[in-house]
Amino acid sequence: MADNLREFENYMRKLPEKIKSAVRVSLERIGAYGVSKLSEGFKTEGRSLGVEWKPVKESYLRQKIKKGFSEKTLHRTTTLAQSFHSKATDTQVQIGTPVPYAIYHEYGTKKMSARPFMKPLAQYLQERAISQIFKKTLSEVL
């Protein structure tokens, strides 16, 4: 009985650090998963994130094709699609891109329709992934 009590005390003493570690690992996994979902979102032109990007104007599409670029929306080059990354700390995860023109695609401009990808990703993660990732990681640690 005394051994069981010591094991339990030892377990409880280590528990805060285990939980902290599990949170950090969960946030890292959420970040990696988010980056993966963004890549998938670009391949499906938003559909895998629950949105349908508006097609580009016909004149712009012809111009893109003539210059040898992809006919897919937001695929003139692969710069934006390949720029996503995540960074986790002990308390948060950031998923983003350093590409300065990403905001114009997310929210649109006077001349260009919005083709959101970050807001749909945040909604997707919140509704379908975050709690599952935390639960799985906590069960692995505990």
PDB file of C-alpha atoms in Angstrom:
ATOM      1  CA  MET A   1       0.000   0.000   0.000  1.00  0.00           C
ATOM      2  CA  ALA A   2       2.838   2.408   0.828  1.00  0.00           C
ATOM      3  CA  ASP A   3       4.425   1.722  -2.565  1.00  0.00           C
ATOM      4  CA  ASN A   4       1.168   2.597  -4.318  1.00  0.00           C
ATOM      5  CA  LEU A   5       0.955   5.826  -2.354  1.00  0.00           C
ATOM      6  CA  ARG A   6       4.549   6.757  -3.266  1.00  0.00           C
ATOM      7  CA  GLU A   7       3.857   5.981  -6.945  1.00  0.00           C
ATOM      8  CA  PHE A   8       0.760   8.142  -6.828  1.00  0.00           C
ATOM      9  CA  GLU A   9       2.613  11.008  -5.115  1.00  0.00           C
ATOM     10  CA  ASN A  10       5.409  10.756  -7.682  1.00  0.00           C
ATOM     11  CA  TYR A  11       2.867  10.756 -10.516  1.00  0.00           C
ATOM     12  CA  MET A  12       1.093  13.807  -9.076  1.00  0.00           C
ATOM     13  CA  ARG A  13       4.397  15.641  -8.606  1.00  0.00           C
ATOM     14  CA  LYS A  14       5.269  15.134 -12.288  1.00  0.00           C
ATOM     15  CA  LEU A  15       1.760  15.855 -13.569  1.00  0.00           C
ATOM     16  CA  PRO A  16       2.056  19.660 -14.049  1.00  0.00           C
ATOM     17  CA  GLU A  17       5.154  19.256 -16.208  1.00  0.00           C
ATOM     18  CA  LYS A  18       3.502  16.450 -18.189  1.00  0.00           C
ATOM     19  CA  ILE A  19       0.453  18.619 -18.840  1.00  0.00           C
ATOM     20  CA  LYS A  20       2.641  21.551 -19.881  1.00  0.00           C
ATOM     21  CA  SER A  21       4.505  19.271 -22.271  1.00  0.00           C
ATOM     22  CA  ALA A  22       1.249  17.872 -23.662  1.00  0.00           C
ATOM     23  CA  VAL A  23      -0.056  21.375 -24.326  1.00  0.00           C
ATOM     24  CA  ARG A  24       3.147  22.308 -26.162  1.00  0.00           C
ATOM     25  CA  VAL A  25       3.069  19.123 -28.253  1.00  0.00           C
ATOM     26  CA  SER A  26      -0.627  19.683 -29.003  1.00  0.00           C
ATOM     27  CA  LEU A  27       0.047  23.222 -30.198  1.00  0.00           C
ATOM     28  CA  GLU A  28       2.908  22.013 -32.402  1.00  0.00           C
ATOM     29  CA  ARG A  29       0.630  19.335 -33.886  1.00  0.00           C
ATOM     30  CA  ILE A  30      -2.155  21.865 -34.457  1.00  0.00           C
ATOM     31  CA  GLY A  31       0.306  24.109 -36.279  1.00  0.00           C
ATOM     32  CA  ALA A  32       1.587  21.319 -38.499  1.00  0.00           C
ATOM     33  CA  TYR A  33      -1.948  20.147 -39.209  1.00  0.00           C
ATOM     34  CA  GLY A  34      -3.013  23.717 -40.029  1.00  0.00           C
ATOM     35  CA  VAL A  35      -0.180  24.145 -42.520  1.00  0.00           C
ATOM     36  CA  SER A  36      -1.132  20.826 -44.098  1.00  0.00           C
ATOM     37  CA  LYS A  37      -4.801  21.902 -44.349  1.00  0.00           C
ATOM     38  CA  LEU A  38      -3.746  25.182 -46.000  1.00  0.00           C
ATOM     39  CA  SER A  39      -1.807  23.235 -48.638  1.00  0.00           C
ATOM     40  CA  GLU A  40      -4.842  21.050 -49.197  1.00  0.00           C
ATOM     41  CA  GLY A  41      -7.026  24.166 -49.346  1.00  0.00           C
ATOM     42  CA  PHE A  42      -4.907  25.606 -52.132  1.00  0.00           C
ATOM     43  CA  LYS A  43      -5.025  22.352 -54.083  1.00  0.00           C
ATOM     44  CA  THR A  44      -8.828  22.281 -53.848  1.00  0.00           C
ATOM     45  CA  GLU A  45      -9.228  26.046 -54.363  1.00  0.00           C
ATOM     46  CA  GLY A  46     -10.763  26.432 -50.914  1.00  0.00           C
ATOM     47  CA  ARG A  47     -13.253  23.557 -51.016  1.00  0.00           C
ATOM     48  CA  SER A  48     -11.454  21.425 -48.416  1.00  0.00           C
ATOM     49  CA  LEU A  49     -11.739  24.394 -46.032  1.00  0.00           C
ATOM     50  CA  GLY A  50     -15.452  24.740 -46.685  1.00  0.00           C
ATOM     51  CA  VAL A  51     -15.300  27.706 -49.072  1.00  0.00           C
ATOM     52  CA  GLU A  52     -15.540  28.075 -52.809  1.00  0.00           C
ATOM     53  CA  TRP A  53     -13.128  30.638 -54.189  1.00  0.00           C
ATOM     54  CA  LYS A  54     -14.572  32.882 -56.860  1.00  0.00           C
ATOM     55  CA  PRO A  55     -13.009  32.211 -60.250  1.00  0.00           C
ATOM     56  CA  VAL A  56     -10.675  34.793 -61.716  1.00  0.00           C
ATOM     57  CA  LYS A  57     -11.886  37.062 -64.489  1.00  0.00           C
ATOM     58  CA  GLU A  58     -11.807  35.449 -67.918  1.00  0.00           C
ATOM     59  CA  SER A  59      -9.418  38.078 -69.328  1.00  0.00           C
ATOM     60  CA  TYR A  60      -6.952  37.515 -66.476  1.00  0.00           C
ATOM     61  CA  LEU A  61      -7.222  33.739 -66.883  1.00  0.00           C
ATOM     62  CA  ARG A  62      -6.367  33.986 -70.594  1.00  0.00           C
ATOM     63  CA  GLN A  63      -3.418  36.231 -69.745  1.00  0.00           C
ATOM     64  CA  LYS A  64      -2.127  33.771 -67.121  1.00  0.00           C
ATOM     65  CA  ILE A  65      -2.355  30.808 -69.451  1.00  0.00           C
ATOM     66  CA  LYS A  66      -0.699  32.733 -72.285  1.00  0.00           C
ATOM     67  CA  LYS A  67       2.238  33.510 -69.997  1.00  0.00           C
ATOM     68  CA  GLY A  68       2.539  29.844 -68.969  1.00  0.00           C
ATOM     69  CA  PHE A  69       1.086  30.120 -65.470  1.00  0.00           C
ATOM     70  CA  SER A  70      -1.387  27.715 -63.899  1.00  0.00           C
ATOM     71  CA  GLU A  71      -5.069  28.196 -64.624  1.00  0.00           C
ATOM     72  CA  LYS A  72      -5.931  27.430 -60.991  1.00  0.00           C
ATOM     73  CA  THR A  73      -7.066  30.259 -58.748  1.00  0.00           C
ATOM     74  CA  LEU A  74      -4.281  31.717 -56.541  1.00  0.00           C
ATOM     75  CA  HIS A  75      -1.679  29.664 -58.423  1.00  0.00           C
ATOM     76  CA  ARG A  76       0.094  32.168 -60.626  1.00  0.00           C
ATOM     77  CA  THR A  77       3.267  31.159 -58.851  1.00  0.00           C
ATOM     78  CA  THR A  78       3.635  28.784 -55.935  1.00  0.00           C
ATOM     79  CA  THR A  79       5.079  31.428 -53.620  1.00  0.00           C
ATOM     80  CA  LEU A  80       1.992  31.918 -51.452  1.00  0.00           C
ATOM     81  CA  ALA A  81       0.961  28.261 -51.372  1.00  0.00           C
ATOM     82  CA  GLN A  82       4.460  27.208 -50.264  1.00  0.00           C
ATOM     83  CA  SER A  83       4.984  29.991 -47.727  1.00  0.00           C
ATOM     84  CA  PHE A  84       2.781  28.784 -44.878  1.00  0.00           C
ATOM     85  CA  HIS A  85       4.423  27.902 -41.593  1.00  0.00           C
ATOM     86  CA  SER A  86       3.581  27.542 -37.934  1.00  0.00           C
ATOM     87  CA  LYS A  87       5.304  28.514 -34.720  1.00  0.00           C
ATOM     88  CA  ALA A  88       4.317  27.133 -31.335  1.00  0.00           C
ATOM     89  CA  THR A  89       5.179  28.349 -27.853  1.00  0.00           C
ATOM     90  CA  ASP A  90       4.102  26.926 -24.510  1.00  0.00           C
ATOM     91  CA  THR A  91       0.774  28.767 -24.727  1.00  0.00           C
ATOM     92  CA  GLN A  92      -0.092  29.479 -28.354  1.00  0.00           C
ATOM     93  CA  VAL A  93       0.407  28.539 -31.963  1.00  0.00           C
ATOM     94  CA  GLN A  94       0.640  30.905 -34.895  1.00  0.00           C
ATOM     95  CA  ILE A  95      -0.036  29.809 -38.434  1.00  0.00           C
ATOM     96  CA  GLY A  96       0.700  32.275 -41.178  1.00  0.00           C
ATOM     97  CA  THR A  97       2.692  33.485 -44.122  1.00  0.00           C
ATOM     98  CA  PRO A  98       5.287  36.192 -44.602  1.00  0.00           C
ATOM     99  CA  VAL A  99       3.992  36.905 -48.112  1.00  0.00           C
ATOM    100  CA  PRO A 100       2.803  40.529 -48.001  1.00  0.00           C
ATOM    101  CA  TYR A 101       0.094  40.198 -50.646  1.00  0.00           C
ATOM    102  CA  ALA A 102      -1.669  37.334 -48.849  1.00  0.00           C
ATOM    103  CA  ILE A 103      -3.963  39.828 -47.124  1.00  0.00           C
ATOM    104  CA  TYR A 104      -5.300  41.013 -50.497  1.00  0.00           C
ATOM    105  CA  HIS A 105      -6.307  37.480 -51.386  1.00  0.00           C
ATOM    106  CA  GLU A 106      -7.843  36.900 -47.957  1.00  0.00           C
ATOM    107  CA  TYR A 107      -9.997  40.040 -47.951  1.00  0.00           C
ATOM    108  CA  GLY A 108     -10.072  41.124 -51.597  1.00  0.00           C
ATOM    109  CA  THR A 109      -9.583  44.582 -53.066  1.00  0.00           C
ATOM    110  CA  LYS A 110     -11.644  46.949 -55.175  1.00  0.00           C
ATOM    111  CA  LYS A 111     -10.561  45.032 -58.271  1.00  0.00           C
ATOM    112  CA  MET A 112     -10.211  41.503 -56.893  1.00  0.00           C
ATOM    113  CA  SER A 113     -12.656  39.217 -55.119  1.00  0.00           C
ATOM    114  CA  ALA A 114     -11.747  37.865 -51.719  1.00  0.00           C
ATOM    115  CA  ARG A 115     -10.523  34.278 -51.699  1.00  0.00           C
ATOM    116  CA  PRO A 116     -10.193  33.574 -47.990  1.00  0.00           C
ATOM    117  CA  PHE A 117      -8.014  30.802 -46.650  1.00  0.00           C
ATOM    118  CA  MET A 118      -6.863  31.845 -43.149  1.00  0.00           C
ATOM    119  CA  LYS A 119     -10.272  32.570 -41.636  1.00  0.00           C
ATOM    120  CA  PRO A 120     -11.765  29.322 -43.012  1.00  0.00           C
ATOM    121  CA  LEU A 121      -8.729  27.458 -41.655  1.00  0.00           C
ATOM    122  CA  ALA A 122      -9.221  28.940 -38.179  1.00  0.00           C
ATOM    123  CA  GLN A 123     -12.887  27.980 -38.254  1.00  0.00           C
ATOM    124  CA  TYR A 124     -12.088  24.477 -39.519  1.00  0.00           C
ATOM    125  CA  LEU A 125      -9.479  23.919 -36.799  1.00  0.00           C
ATOM    126  CA  GLN A 126     -11.781  25.217 -34.079  1.00  0.00           C
ATOM    127  CA  GLU A 127     -14.738  23.099 -35.170  1.00  0.00           C
ATOM    128  CA  ARG A 128     -13.016  19.870 -36.165  1.00  0.00           C
ATOM    129  CA  ALA A 129      -9.432  19.479 -35.027  1.00  0.00           C
ATOM    130  CA  ILE A 130      -8.223  21.324 -31.953  1.00  0.00           C
ATOM    131  CA  SER A 131     -10.135  19.395 -29.298  1.00  0.00           C
ATOM    132  CA  GLN A 132      -9.333  16.050 -30.961  1.00  0.00           C
ATOM    133  CA  ILE A 133      -5.617  16.842 -31.097  1.00  0.00           C
ATOM    134  CA  PHE A 134      -5.592  17.950 -27.444  1.00  0.00           C
ATOM    135  CA  LYS A 135      -7.516  14.870 -26.324  1.00  0.00           C
ATOM    136  CA  LYS A 136      -5.222  12.507 -28.217  1.00  0.00           C
ATOM    137  CA  THR A 137      -2.058  14.162 -26.930  1.00  0.00           C
ATOM    138  CA  LEU A 138      -3.263  14.302 -23.324  1.00  0.00           C
ATOM    139  CA  SER A 139      -4.226  10.630 -23.402  1.00  0.00           C
ATOM    140  CA  GLU A 140      -0.760   9.756 -24.743  1.00  0.00           C
ATOM    141  CA  VAL A 141       0.941  11.713 -21.972  1.00  0.00           C
ATOM    142  CA  LEU A 142      -1.305  10.704 -19.113  1.00  0.00           C
TER     143      LEU A 142
END
